[in-house]
Coordinates of C-alpha atoms in Angstrom, one line a residue:
M1 CA 0.7 -3.8 3.4
P2 CA 0.1 -3.8 7.3
G3 CA 2.2 -1.7 9.6
I4 CA 3.4 2.0 9.4
K5 CA 4.4 3.8 6.3
L6 CA 6.8 6.7 6.4
F7 CA 6.9 9.3 3.7
D8 CA 10.0 11.5 3.4
P9 CA 9.8 14.0 0.6
F10 CA 12.9 16.1 -0.2
S11 CA 14.8 18.4 -2.6
R12 CA 18.1 18.0 -4.2
R13 CA 21.3 20.0 -3.5
T14 CA 21.1 23.2 -5.5
D15 CA 24.5 22.5 -7.1
L16 CA 23.4 19.0 -8.5
S17 CA 21.4 18.4 -11.6
R18 CA 18.4 16.2 -11.3
A19 CA 20.3 13.4 -13.1
E20 CA 23.1 13.7 -10.7
F21 CA 20.8 13.7 -7.6
S22 CA 18.8 10.7 -8.9
H23 CA 21.9 8.6 -9.6
H24 CA 23.3 9.0 -6.2
W25 CA 20.0 8.4 -4.5
I26 CA 19.1 5.3 -6.3
T27 CA 22.5 3.7 -6.3
Y28 CA 24.8 4.5 -3.3
H29 CA 22.2 5.7 -0.9
A30 CA 19.8 2.9 -1.6
E31 CA 22.5 0.3 -0.9
I32 CA 22.9 1.8 2.7
V33 CA 19.1 1.5 3.4
K34 CA 19.0 -2.1 2.2
D35 CA 21.1 -3.0 5.5
F36 CA 18.5 -1.5 7.8
R37 CA 16.7 -4.5 9.6
R38 CA 13.6 -2.4 10.8
I39 CA 12.6 -1.4 7.2
T40 CA 10.4 -4.1 5.8
R41 CA 9.8 -2.4 2.5
Y42 CA 11.4 0.6 0.7
V43 CA 10.3 2.5 -2.4
Q44 CA 11.8 5.6 -4.2
S45 CA 9.4 7.9 -5.9
V46 CA 11.6 9.8 -8.4
R47 CA 10.3 13.0 -9.8
L48 CA 9.2 13.3 -13.5
D49 CA 8.9 16.5 -15.3
D50 CA 5.4 15.7 -16.4
T51 CA 3.1 17.8 -14.3
P52 CA -0.4 18.2 -15.8
A53 CA -1.8 21.7 -16.0
L54 CA -4.7 21.0 -13.6
L55 CA -2.3 20.0 -10.9
G56 CA -0.5 23.4 -11.3
E57 CA -3.8 25.2 -11.1
L58 CA -4.9 23.4 -8.0
F59 CA -2.0 22.9 -5.8
E60 CA 1.0 24.8 -4.5
P61 CA 4.1 24.4 -6.7
S62 CA 6.2 21.3 -5.7
G63 CA 9.8 21.8 -4.9
W64 CA 10.3 18.0 -4.2
D65 CA 12.7 16.0 -6.4
G66 CA 11.8 12.8 -4.7
C67 CA 10.2 10.9 -1.9
A68 CA 11.4 8.0 0.1
E69 CA 8.7 5.7 1.3
T70 CA 9.5 3.1 4.1
W71 CA 7.3 0.6 5.9
H72 CA 7.9 -0.5 9.5
A73 CA 6.2 -3.0 11.7
T74 CA 5.3 -0.5 14.4
P75 CA 5.6 3.3 15.3
A76 CA 8.2 2.2 17.8
S77 CA 10.3 0.8 15.0
V78 CA 10.4 4.2 13.4
L79 CA 11.7 5.8 16.5
A80 CA 14.3 3.2 17.0
M81 CA 15.9 3.8 13.6
P82 CA 18.9 5.7 15.1
G83 CA 20.0 2.4 16.5
E84 CA 20.6 0.8 13.3
P85 CA 24.3 0.1 12.7
R86 CA 24.6 2.4 9.5
F87 CA 22.2 5.1 10.6
E88 CA 25.0 7.7 11.1
E89 CA 26.4 6.7 7.7
L90 CA 23.0 7.3 6.1
M91 CA 22.7 10.8 7.7
A92 CA 26.1 11.7 6.6
D93 CA 25.4 10.7 3.0
E94 CA 22.4 12.9 2.9
R95 CA 24.7 15.8 2.8
N96 CA 26.1 14.5 -0.6
F97 CA 22.9 15.1 -2.5
L98 CA 19.9 16.6 -0.4
D99 CA 19.2 20.3 0.3
L100 CA 19.2 20.0 4.1
T101 CA 18.4 23.7 4.5
R102 CA 14.9 23.3 3.4
P103 CA 12.1 22.4 5.8
R104 CA 11.7 18.6 5.9
H105 CA 8.8 16.8 7.4
L106 CA 8.4 13.0 7.6
I107 CA 4.8 11.7 7.6
Q108 CA 3.8 8.5 9.5
S109 CA 0.7 7.0 8.0
E110 CA -1.4 4.0 7.6
E111 CA -2.0 2.8 4.1
H112 CA -5.6 2.4 3.0
L113 CA -6.0 0.6 -0.4
I114 CA -9.0 1.9 -2.4
D115 CA -8.5 0.1 -5.6
E116 CA -6.1 -1.8 -7.7
D117 CA -8.1 -4.0 -10.0
D118 CA -6.1 -2.8 -13.1
F119 CA -2.8 -2.5 -11.6
D120 CA 0.1 -4.6 -13.0
P121 CA 3.1 -4.6 -10.5
R122 CA 5.5 -5.4 -13.3
T123 CA 4.4 -2.2 -15.2
R124 CA 4.2 0.6 -12.5
G125 CA 3.5 3.3 -14.8
V126 CA 3.3 7.0 -13.5
K127 CA 2.5 7.7 -9.8
L128 CA 1.0 10.9 -8.4
L129 CA 1.5 11.7 -4.7
V130 CA -0.6 14.5 -3.2
F131 CA 0.7 15.8 0.1
V132 CA -2.6 17.3 1.6
R133 CA -3.2 19.8 4.3
R134 CA -6.6 20.4 5.8
R135 CA -8.4 23.6 5.5
P136 CA -7.8 26.0 8.5
E137 CA -11.4 25.7 9.8
V138 CA -11.3 22.0 9.8
S139 CA -10.0 20.3 12.9
A140 CA -7.6 17.3 12.8
R141 CA -10.3 15.1 14.1
A142 CA -12.9 16.4 11.4
F143 CA -10.4 15.9 8.7
A144 CA -9.6 12.3 9.7
D145 CA -13.4 11.5 9.7
R146 CA -14.2 13.3 6.4
W147 CA -11.1 13.0 4.3
Q148 CA -11.8 9.4 3.3
P149 CA -15.2 9.2 1.8
P150 CA -17.2 6.1 1.4
A151 CA -15.2 3.5 -0.4
H152 CA -17.5 3.1 -3.4
D153 CA -17.4 6.9 -4.0
D154 CA -13.6 6.9 -3.8
R155 CA -13.3 3.9 -6.2
D156 CA -15.8 5.3 -8.8
L157 CA -14.2 8.6 -9.0
G158 CA -10.8 6.8 -9.4
R159 CA -12.1 4.7 -12.1
R160 CA -13.5 7.8 -13.9
L161 CA -9.9 9.0 -14.0
G162 CA -8.6 5.7 -15.3
V163 CA -6.3 5.1 -12.3
T164 CA -4.8 1.6 -12.1
R165 CA -4.0 1.9 -8.3
H166 CA -5.6 4.1 -5.7
V167 CA -4.3 4.6 -2.0
R168 CA -5.0 7.0 0.8
C169 CA -2.6 7.4 3.6
P170 CA -3.8 9.5 6.5
A171 CA -1.1 10.9 8.8
I172 CA -1.0 9.3 12.3
G173 CA 2.1 11.3 13.3
H174 CA 5.0 13.4 12.3
V175 CA 8.8 12.9 12.7
A176 CA 11.0 16.0 12.7
R177 CA 14.3 15.8 10.8
E178 CA 17.5 17.9 11.3
A179 CA 18.8 20.3 8.7
E180 CA 22.4 21.2 8.1
T181 CA 22.6 24.9 8.5
G182 CA 26.4 25.4 8.9
P183 CA 29.6 23.6 9.4
D184 CA 29.1 22.8 13.0
T185 CA 25.4 23.6 13.5
R186 CA 22.3 21.4 13.4
E187 CA 18.9 22.7 14.1
A188 CA 15.3 21.3 13.9
A189 CA 13.8 22.2 10.5
S190 CA 10.5 20.4 10.4
D191 CA 7.4 22.0 8.9
P192 CA 5.3 23.2 11.8
E193 CA 2.0 22.6 10.2
G194 CA 2.9 19.3 8.5
Y195 CA 0.7 17.4 6.2
D196 CA -2.5 15.7 7.1
G197 CA -2.2 12.8 4.6
V198 CA -0.9 11.6 1.3
H199 CA -3.0 10.5 -1.7
E200 CA -1.4 8.1 -4.1
L201 CA -2.7 7.3 -7.6
W202 CA -1.1 5.5 -10.5
W203 CA -1.8 5.5 -14.3
Q204 CA -0.4 3.3 -17.0
D205 CA 1.7 6.1 -18.3
G206 CA 2.1 9.9 -18.4
R207 CA -0.3 10.3 -21.3
A208 CA -3.1 8.5 -19.6
M209 CA -2.7 10.8 -16.5
R210 CA -2.6 14.1 -18.5
E211 CA -5.6 13.0 -20.6
A212 CA -7.7 11.9 -17.5
L213 CA -7.0 15.2 -15.6
A214 CA -7.7 17.2 -18.7
T215 CA -11.0 15.5 -19.7
Q216 CA -12.2 14.9 -16.2
P217 CA -11.3 18.0 -14.2
D218 CA -14.4 17.8 -12.0
A219 CA -13.8 14.3 -10.9
A220 CA -10.2 15.2 -10.3
R221 CA -11.2 18.1 -8.1
R222 CA -13.7 15.9 -6.1
L223 CA -11.2 13.2 -5.6
L224 CA -8.0 15.1 -4.8
V225 CA -9.5 18.3 -3.0
G226 CA -13.1 17.7 -1.9
D227 CA -14.4 19.9 0.9
V228 CA -11.6 19.6 3.6
V229 CA -8.4 19.9 1.7
D230 CA -6.7 23.3 1.4
A231 CA -5.3 22.8 -2.1
G232 CA -3.3 26.1 -2.0
R233 CA -1.3 24.7 0.9
S234 CA -0.9 21.1 -0.5
T235 CA 1.4 20.0 -3.1
T236 CA 2.2 17.2 -5.6
L237 CA 5.0 15.0 -6.9
V238 CA 4.6 13.1 -10.2
A239 CA 7.0 10.3 -10.1
H240 CA 8.4 7.0 -11.3
E241 CA 8.4 4.4 -8.5
R242 CA 11.4 2.2 -7.9
I243 CA 11.2 -0.7 -5.5
I244 CA 14.4 -1.2 -3.5
V245 CA 13.2 -3.5 -0.7
A246 CA 10.2 -5.6 -1.4

């Protein structure tokens, strides 16, 4: 889909169960977002407790309970979001289910489809998001040049892993969010380093994902880490995708 894609990974309030968090997010909160004229597509990636062992070995443990993904026509549309009539209501509702004391970083990106020959949009399966940070010695420019290998290499590795859909989203900018730190105090709480991109892969189901990563660990390392990603500073989210605005 053309335009700008915005990723917003976050964690639930510590006093809520994951079921309570998910229910509020996919019902009441989603209904507010539906009224935002500037959002052309909205997807919720809801965490699944199905993290394969290889991901735990390679990447930093994930504290995310979900990720909101929205599409916009231009970067200016993202910056104009506070002008939406229900924006303040949306921000106020975040206090009802999100942990706003944790660092929060929104990632603006452009979506690059690698492969979806075996993807059935009616059966979305299991989705893996990898929020990647570059290695310290790799510049932002070098990362942008090297993170996306030749399309045929990317496609072939994905097919070795049996993915049904495969997307890379290099970051083109970051948007800081505020955190609620007290009854009357709001301060910036963005991750100062940010993520350099988001890698998305889908499988038919959790079993297919686990088997692929267990039987093809070298292909997974080459595809997800390569030579420019700092795996120890990157993190993952295994999720089920819900389309709210198509």
